[in-house]
Backbone as JSON, one array per atom type, in Angstrom:
{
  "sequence": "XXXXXXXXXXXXXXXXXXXXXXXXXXXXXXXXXXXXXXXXXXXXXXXXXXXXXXXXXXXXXXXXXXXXXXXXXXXXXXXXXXXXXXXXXXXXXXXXXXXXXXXXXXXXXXXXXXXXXXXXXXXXXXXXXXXXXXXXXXXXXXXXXXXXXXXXXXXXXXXXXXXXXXXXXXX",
  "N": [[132.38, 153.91, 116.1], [129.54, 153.6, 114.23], [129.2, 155.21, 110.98], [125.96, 157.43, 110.68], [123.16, 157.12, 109.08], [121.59, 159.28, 107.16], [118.35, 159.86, 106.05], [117.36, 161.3, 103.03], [115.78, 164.51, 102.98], [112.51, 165.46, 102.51], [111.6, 166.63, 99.37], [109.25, 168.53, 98.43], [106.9, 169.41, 96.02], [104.7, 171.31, 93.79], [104.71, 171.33, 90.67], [105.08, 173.16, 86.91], [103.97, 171.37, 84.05], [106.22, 170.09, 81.82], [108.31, 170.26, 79.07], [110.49, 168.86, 79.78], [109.47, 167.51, 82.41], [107.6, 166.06, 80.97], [107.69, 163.18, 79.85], [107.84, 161.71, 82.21], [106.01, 162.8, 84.08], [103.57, 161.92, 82.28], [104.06, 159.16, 82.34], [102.89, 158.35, 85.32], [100.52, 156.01, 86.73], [97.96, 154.99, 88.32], [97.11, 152.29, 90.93], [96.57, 149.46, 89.4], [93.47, 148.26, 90.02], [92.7, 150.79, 90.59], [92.37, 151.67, 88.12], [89.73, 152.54, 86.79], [88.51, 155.02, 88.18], [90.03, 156.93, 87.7], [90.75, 159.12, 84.93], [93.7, 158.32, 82.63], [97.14, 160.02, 82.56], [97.3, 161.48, 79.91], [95.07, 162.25, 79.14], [94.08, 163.95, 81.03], [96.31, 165.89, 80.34], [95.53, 166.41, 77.95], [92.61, 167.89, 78.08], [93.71, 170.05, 79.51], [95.06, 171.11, 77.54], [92.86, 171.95, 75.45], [91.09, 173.04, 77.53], [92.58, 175.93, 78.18], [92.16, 178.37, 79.37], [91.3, 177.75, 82.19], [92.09, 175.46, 83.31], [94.32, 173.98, 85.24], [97.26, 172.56, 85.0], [99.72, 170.23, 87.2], [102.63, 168.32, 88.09], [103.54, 166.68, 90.83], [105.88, 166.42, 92.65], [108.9, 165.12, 94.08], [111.88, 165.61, 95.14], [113.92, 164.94, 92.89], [111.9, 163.52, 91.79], [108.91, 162.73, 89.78], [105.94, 161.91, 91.37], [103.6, 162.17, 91.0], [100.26, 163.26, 89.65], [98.81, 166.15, 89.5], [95.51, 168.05, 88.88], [94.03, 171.2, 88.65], [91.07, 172.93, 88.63], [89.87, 176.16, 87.98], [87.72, 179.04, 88.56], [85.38, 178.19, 86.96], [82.27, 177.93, 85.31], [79.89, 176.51, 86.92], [77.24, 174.86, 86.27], [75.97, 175.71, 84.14], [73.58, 176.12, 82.77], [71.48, 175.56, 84.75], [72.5, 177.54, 86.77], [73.91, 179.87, 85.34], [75.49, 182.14, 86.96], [76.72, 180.2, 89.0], [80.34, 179.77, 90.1], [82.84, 178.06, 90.41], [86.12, 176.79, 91.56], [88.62, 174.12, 91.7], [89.53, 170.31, 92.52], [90.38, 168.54, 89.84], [91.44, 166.65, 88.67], [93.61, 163.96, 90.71], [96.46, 162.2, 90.16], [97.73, 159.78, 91.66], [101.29, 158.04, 92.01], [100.94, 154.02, 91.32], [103.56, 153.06, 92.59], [104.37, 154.99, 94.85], [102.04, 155.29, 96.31], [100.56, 156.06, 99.73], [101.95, 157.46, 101.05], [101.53, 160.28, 101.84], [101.32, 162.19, 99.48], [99.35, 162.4, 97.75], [97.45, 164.1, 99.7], [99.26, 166.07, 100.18], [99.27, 167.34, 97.46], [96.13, 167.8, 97.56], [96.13, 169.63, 99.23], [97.89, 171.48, 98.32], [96.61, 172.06, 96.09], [94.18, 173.61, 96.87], [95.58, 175.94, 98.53], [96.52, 176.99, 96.48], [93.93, 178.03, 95.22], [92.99, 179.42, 97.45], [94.75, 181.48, 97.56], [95.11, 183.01, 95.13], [92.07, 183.98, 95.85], [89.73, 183.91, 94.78], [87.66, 182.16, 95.51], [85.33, 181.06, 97.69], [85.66, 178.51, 98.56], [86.73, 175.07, 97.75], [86.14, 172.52, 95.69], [85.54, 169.39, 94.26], [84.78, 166.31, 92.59], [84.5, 162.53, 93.18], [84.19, 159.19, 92.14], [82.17, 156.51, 93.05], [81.51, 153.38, 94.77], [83.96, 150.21, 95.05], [87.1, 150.72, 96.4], [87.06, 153.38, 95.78], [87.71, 157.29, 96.33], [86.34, 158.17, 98.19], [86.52, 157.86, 101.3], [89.41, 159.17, 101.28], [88.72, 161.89, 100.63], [86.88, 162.8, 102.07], [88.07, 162.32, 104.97], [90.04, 164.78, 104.19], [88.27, 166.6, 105.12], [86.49, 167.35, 102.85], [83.18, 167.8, 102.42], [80.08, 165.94, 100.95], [77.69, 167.85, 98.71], [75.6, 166.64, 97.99], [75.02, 166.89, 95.13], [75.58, 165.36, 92.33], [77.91, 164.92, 89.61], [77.9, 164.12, 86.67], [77.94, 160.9, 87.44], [79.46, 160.71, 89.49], [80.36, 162.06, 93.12], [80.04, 164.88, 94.46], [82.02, 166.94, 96.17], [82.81, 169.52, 98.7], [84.73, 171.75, 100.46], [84.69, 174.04, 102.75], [87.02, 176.84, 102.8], [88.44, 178.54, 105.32], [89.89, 181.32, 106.88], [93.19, 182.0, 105.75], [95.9, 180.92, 107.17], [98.44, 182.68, 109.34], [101.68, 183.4, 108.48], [104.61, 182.22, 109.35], [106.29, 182.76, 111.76]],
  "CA": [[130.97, 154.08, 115.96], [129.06, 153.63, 112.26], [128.62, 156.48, 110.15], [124.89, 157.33, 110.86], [122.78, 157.42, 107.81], [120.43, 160.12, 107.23], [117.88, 160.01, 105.02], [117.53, 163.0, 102.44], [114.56, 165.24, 102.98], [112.01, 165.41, 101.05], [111.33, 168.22, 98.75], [107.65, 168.37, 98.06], [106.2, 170.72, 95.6], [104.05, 171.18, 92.51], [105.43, 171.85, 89.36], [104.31, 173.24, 85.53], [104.46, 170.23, 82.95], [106.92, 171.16, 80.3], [109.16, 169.26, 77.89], [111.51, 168.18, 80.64], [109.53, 166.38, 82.49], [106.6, 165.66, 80.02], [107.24, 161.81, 79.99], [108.26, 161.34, 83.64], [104.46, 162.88, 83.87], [102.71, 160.78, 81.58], [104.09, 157.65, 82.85], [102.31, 158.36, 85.83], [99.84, 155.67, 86.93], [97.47, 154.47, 89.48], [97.19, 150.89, 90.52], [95.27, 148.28, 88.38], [92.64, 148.52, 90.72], [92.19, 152.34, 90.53], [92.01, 153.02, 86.67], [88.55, 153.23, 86.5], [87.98, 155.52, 88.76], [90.74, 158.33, 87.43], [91.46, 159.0, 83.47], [95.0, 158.83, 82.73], [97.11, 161.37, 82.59], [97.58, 161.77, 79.3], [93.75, 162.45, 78.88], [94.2, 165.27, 81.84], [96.69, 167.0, 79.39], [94.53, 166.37, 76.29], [91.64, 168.63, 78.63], [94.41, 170.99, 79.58], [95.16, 171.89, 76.39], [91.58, 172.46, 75.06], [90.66, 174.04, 78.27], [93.55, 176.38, 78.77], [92.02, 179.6, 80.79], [90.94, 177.06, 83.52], [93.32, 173.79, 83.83], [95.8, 174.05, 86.03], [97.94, 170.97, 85.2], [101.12, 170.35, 87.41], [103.49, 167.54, 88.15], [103.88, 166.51, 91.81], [107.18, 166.25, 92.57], [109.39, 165.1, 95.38], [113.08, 165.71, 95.28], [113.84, 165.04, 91.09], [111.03, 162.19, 91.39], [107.8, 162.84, 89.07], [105.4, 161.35, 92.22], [101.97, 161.68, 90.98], [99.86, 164.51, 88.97], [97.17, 166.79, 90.39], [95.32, 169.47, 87.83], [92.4, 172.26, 89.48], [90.47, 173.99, 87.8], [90.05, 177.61, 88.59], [86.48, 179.74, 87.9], [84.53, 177.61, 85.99], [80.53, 178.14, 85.29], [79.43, 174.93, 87.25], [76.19, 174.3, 85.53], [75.75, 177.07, 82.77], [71.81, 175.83, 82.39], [71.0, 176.24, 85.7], [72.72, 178.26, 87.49], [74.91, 180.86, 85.16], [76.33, 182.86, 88.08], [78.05, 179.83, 90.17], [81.27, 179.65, 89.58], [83.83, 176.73, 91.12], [87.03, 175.91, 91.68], [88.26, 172.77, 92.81], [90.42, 169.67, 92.28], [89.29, 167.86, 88.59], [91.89, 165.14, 88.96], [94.46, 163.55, 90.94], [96.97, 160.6, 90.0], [99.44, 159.3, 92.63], [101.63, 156.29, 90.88], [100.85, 153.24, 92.5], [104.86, 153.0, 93.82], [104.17, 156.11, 96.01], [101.0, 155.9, 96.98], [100.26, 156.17, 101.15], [103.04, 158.48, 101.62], [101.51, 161.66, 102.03], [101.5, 162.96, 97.99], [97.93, 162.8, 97.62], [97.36, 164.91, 100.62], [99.99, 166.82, 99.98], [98.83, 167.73, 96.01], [95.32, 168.64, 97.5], [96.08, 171.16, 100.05], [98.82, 172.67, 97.66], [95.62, 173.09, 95.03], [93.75, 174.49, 98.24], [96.42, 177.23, 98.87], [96.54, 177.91, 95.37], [92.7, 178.44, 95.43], [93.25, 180.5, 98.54], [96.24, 182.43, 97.39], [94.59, 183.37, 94.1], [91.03, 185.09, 96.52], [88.12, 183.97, 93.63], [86.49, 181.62, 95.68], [85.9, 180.59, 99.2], [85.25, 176.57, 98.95], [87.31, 174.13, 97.27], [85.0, 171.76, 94.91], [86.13, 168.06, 93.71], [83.83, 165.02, 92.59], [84.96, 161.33, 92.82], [83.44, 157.87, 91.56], [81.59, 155.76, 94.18], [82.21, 152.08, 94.85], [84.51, 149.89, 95.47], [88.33, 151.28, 95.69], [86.4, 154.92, 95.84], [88.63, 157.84, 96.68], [85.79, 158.64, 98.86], [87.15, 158.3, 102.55], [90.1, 160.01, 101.17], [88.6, 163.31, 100.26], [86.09, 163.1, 103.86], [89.15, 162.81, 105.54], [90.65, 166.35, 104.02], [87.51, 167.55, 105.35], [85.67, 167.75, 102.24], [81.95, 167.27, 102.58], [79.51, 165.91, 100.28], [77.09, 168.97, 98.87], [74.67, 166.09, 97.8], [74.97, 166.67, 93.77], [76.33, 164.68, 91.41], [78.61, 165.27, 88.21], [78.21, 162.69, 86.01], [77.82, 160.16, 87.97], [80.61, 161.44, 90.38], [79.54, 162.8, 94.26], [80.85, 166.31, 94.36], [82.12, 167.08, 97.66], [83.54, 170.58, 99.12], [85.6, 172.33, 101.42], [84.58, 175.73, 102.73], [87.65, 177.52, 103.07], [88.23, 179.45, 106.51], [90.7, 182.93, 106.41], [94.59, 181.61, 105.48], [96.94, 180.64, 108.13], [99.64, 183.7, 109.04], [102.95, 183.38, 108.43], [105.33, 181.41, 110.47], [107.46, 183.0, 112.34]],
  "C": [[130.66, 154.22, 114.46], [128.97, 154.73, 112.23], [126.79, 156.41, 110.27], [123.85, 157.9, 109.67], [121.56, 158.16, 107.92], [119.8, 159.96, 106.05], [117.63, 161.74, 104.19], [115.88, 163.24, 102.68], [113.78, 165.74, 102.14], [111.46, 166.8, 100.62], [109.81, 168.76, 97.9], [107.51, 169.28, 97.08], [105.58, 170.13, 94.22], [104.95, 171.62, 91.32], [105.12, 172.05, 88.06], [104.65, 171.87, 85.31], [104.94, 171.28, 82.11], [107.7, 169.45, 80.13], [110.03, 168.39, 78.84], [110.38, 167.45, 81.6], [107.95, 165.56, 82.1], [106.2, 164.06, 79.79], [107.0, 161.4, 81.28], [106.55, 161.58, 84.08], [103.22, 162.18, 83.61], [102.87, 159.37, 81.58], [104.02, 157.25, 84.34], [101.07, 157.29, 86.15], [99.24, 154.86, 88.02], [97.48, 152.93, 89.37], [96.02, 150.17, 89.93], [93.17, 148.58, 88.75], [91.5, 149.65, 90.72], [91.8, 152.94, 89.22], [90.74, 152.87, 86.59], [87.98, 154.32, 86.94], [88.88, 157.03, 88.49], [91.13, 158.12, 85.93], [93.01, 159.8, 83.69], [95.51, 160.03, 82.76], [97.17, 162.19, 81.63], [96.7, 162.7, 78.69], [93.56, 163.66, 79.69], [95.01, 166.24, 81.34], [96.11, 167.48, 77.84], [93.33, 168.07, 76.61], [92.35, 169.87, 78.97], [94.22, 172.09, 78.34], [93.86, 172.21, 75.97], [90.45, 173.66, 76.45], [91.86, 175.17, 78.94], [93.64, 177.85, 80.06], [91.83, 178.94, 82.43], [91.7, 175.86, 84.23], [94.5, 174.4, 84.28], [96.82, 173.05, 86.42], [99.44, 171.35, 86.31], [101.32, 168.46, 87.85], [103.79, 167.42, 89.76], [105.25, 165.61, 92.22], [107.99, 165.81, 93.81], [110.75, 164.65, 94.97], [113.17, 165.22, 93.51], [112.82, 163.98, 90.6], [109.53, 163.11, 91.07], [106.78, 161.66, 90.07], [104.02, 160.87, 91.53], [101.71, 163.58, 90.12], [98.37, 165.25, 89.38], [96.64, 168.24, 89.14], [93.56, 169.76, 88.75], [92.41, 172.78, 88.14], [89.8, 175.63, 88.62], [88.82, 178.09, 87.96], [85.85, 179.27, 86.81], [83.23, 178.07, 86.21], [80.27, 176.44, 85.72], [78.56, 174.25, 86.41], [75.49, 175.45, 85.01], [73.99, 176.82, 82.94], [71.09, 175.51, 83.25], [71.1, 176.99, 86.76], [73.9, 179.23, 86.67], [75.89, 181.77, 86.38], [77.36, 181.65, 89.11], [78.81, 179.32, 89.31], [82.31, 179.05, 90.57], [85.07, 176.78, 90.71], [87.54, 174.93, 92.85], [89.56, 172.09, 92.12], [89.74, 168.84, 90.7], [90.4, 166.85, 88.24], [93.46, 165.22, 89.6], [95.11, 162.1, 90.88], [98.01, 160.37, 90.53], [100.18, 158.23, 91.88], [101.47, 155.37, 91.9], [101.94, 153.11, 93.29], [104.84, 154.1, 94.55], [103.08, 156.36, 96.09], [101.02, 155.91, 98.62], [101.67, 156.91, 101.72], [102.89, 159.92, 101.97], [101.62, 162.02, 100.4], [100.43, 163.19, 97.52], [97.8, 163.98, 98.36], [98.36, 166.28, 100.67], [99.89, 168.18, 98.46], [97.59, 168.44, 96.57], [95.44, 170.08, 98.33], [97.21, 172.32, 99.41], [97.97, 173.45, 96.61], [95.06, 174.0, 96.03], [94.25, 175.59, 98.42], [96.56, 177.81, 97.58], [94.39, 178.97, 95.2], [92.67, 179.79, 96.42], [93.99, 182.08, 98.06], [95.42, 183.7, 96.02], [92.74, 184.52, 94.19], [89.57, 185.1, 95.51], [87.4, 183.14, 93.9], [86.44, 181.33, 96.85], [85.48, 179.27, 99.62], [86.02, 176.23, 97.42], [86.25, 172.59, 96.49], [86.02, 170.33, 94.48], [84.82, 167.14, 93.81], [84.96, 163.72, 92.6], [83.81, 159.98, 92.32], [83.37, 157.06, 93.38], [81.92, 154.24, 94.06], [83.51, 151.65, 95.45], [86.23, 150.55, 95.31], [88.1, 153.36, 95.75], [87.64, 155.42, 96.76], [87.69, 158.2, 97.85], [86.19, 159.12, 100.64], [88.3, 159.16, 102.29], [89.74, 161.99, 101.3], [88.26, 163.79, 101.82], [87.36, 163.27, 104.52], [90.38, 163.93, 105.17], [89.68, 166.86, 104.64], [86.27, 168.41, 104.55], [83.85, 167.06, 102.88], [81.19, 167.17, 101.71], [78.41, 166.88, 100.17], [75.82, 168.05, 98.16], [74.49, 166.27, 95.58], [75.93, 166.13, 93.47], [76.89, 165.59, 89.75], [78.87, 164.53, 87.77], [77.09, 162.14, 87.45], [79.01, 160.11, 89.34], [79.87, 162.09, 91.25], [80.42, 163.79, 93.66], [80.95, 166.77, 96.23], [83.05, 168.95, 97.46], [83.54, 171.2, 100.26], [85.57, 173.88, 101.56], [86.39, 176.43, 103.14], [87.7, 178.68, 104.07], [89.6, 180.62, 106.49], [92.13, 182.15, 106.69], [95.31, 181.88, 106.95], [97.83, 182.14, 108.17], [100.82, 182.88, 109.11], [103.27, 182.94, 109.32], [106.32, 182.29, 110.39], [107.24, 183.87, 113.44]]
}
């Protein structure tokens, strides 16, 4: 009888950017198709760095593979000049590479910002805008469950996800 080949299991998770894997990161990109609708990633660490109390860059990772890059932002002032008091967090970009996209890594990146949102207790809805048109991430987000709150950013819908009281523990 053959030897029966297992595939290896995959090891999902987020991860800081640092020096190690800093290129693997930045040579990150969506397909042809998609760059208009997400700035690279290099441009999502450019915003990092200048916004550093609020960017929450990481590296989506699966088993030593640099998959795709997801950065939240955490307690921001939404719109300082008319509403000082609300304060958002949310997703403010995700980039799958086109060789792993429809695998679950998108989906996987937002509900890990989600639980960080959660985990962290400073807000109870999950915020993200995308670009409209053709190629639009739009059914993507609806199908997490986000819902459009009818404003725009930019030119970007803004959709969000009320957050309902954290799952318990398995076991």
């Amino acid at each position: 009888m053959p030897a029966m080949i297992v595939p290896p299991q995959r090891t999902l998770r987020l991860e800081p950017v640092t020096a190690d894997n800093f290129d693997a990161v930045c040579a990150v990109q969506v397909r042809p198709d998609q760059a208009h609708l997400v700035s690279p990633v290099v441009k999502s660490l450019a915003e990092a760095y200048v916004h550093p109390t609020c960017a929450w860059p990481r590296a989506v990772v699966d088993g030593d593979d640099v998959v795709g890059f997801v950065m939240a932002f955490h307690d921001i002032v939404w719109d300082p000049a008319t509403d000082p008091a609300d304060r958002r967090s949310g997703i403010w970009r995700l980039n799958i590479d086109a060789g792993h996209q429809g695998k679950g890594y998108g989906r996987f990146a937002v509900h890990s910002v989600v639980d960080e949102i959660r985990r962290r207790g400073t807000h109870a809805a999950v915020h993200v805008s995308w670009h409209l048109g053709p190629g639009s991430p739009e059914p993507f987000y609806l199908g997490l469950g986000f819902t459009p709150t009818g404003e725009l950013s930019g030119d970007e819908r803004v959709g969000v996800l009320v957050l309902g009281p954290a799952a318990p523990p398995a076991g």
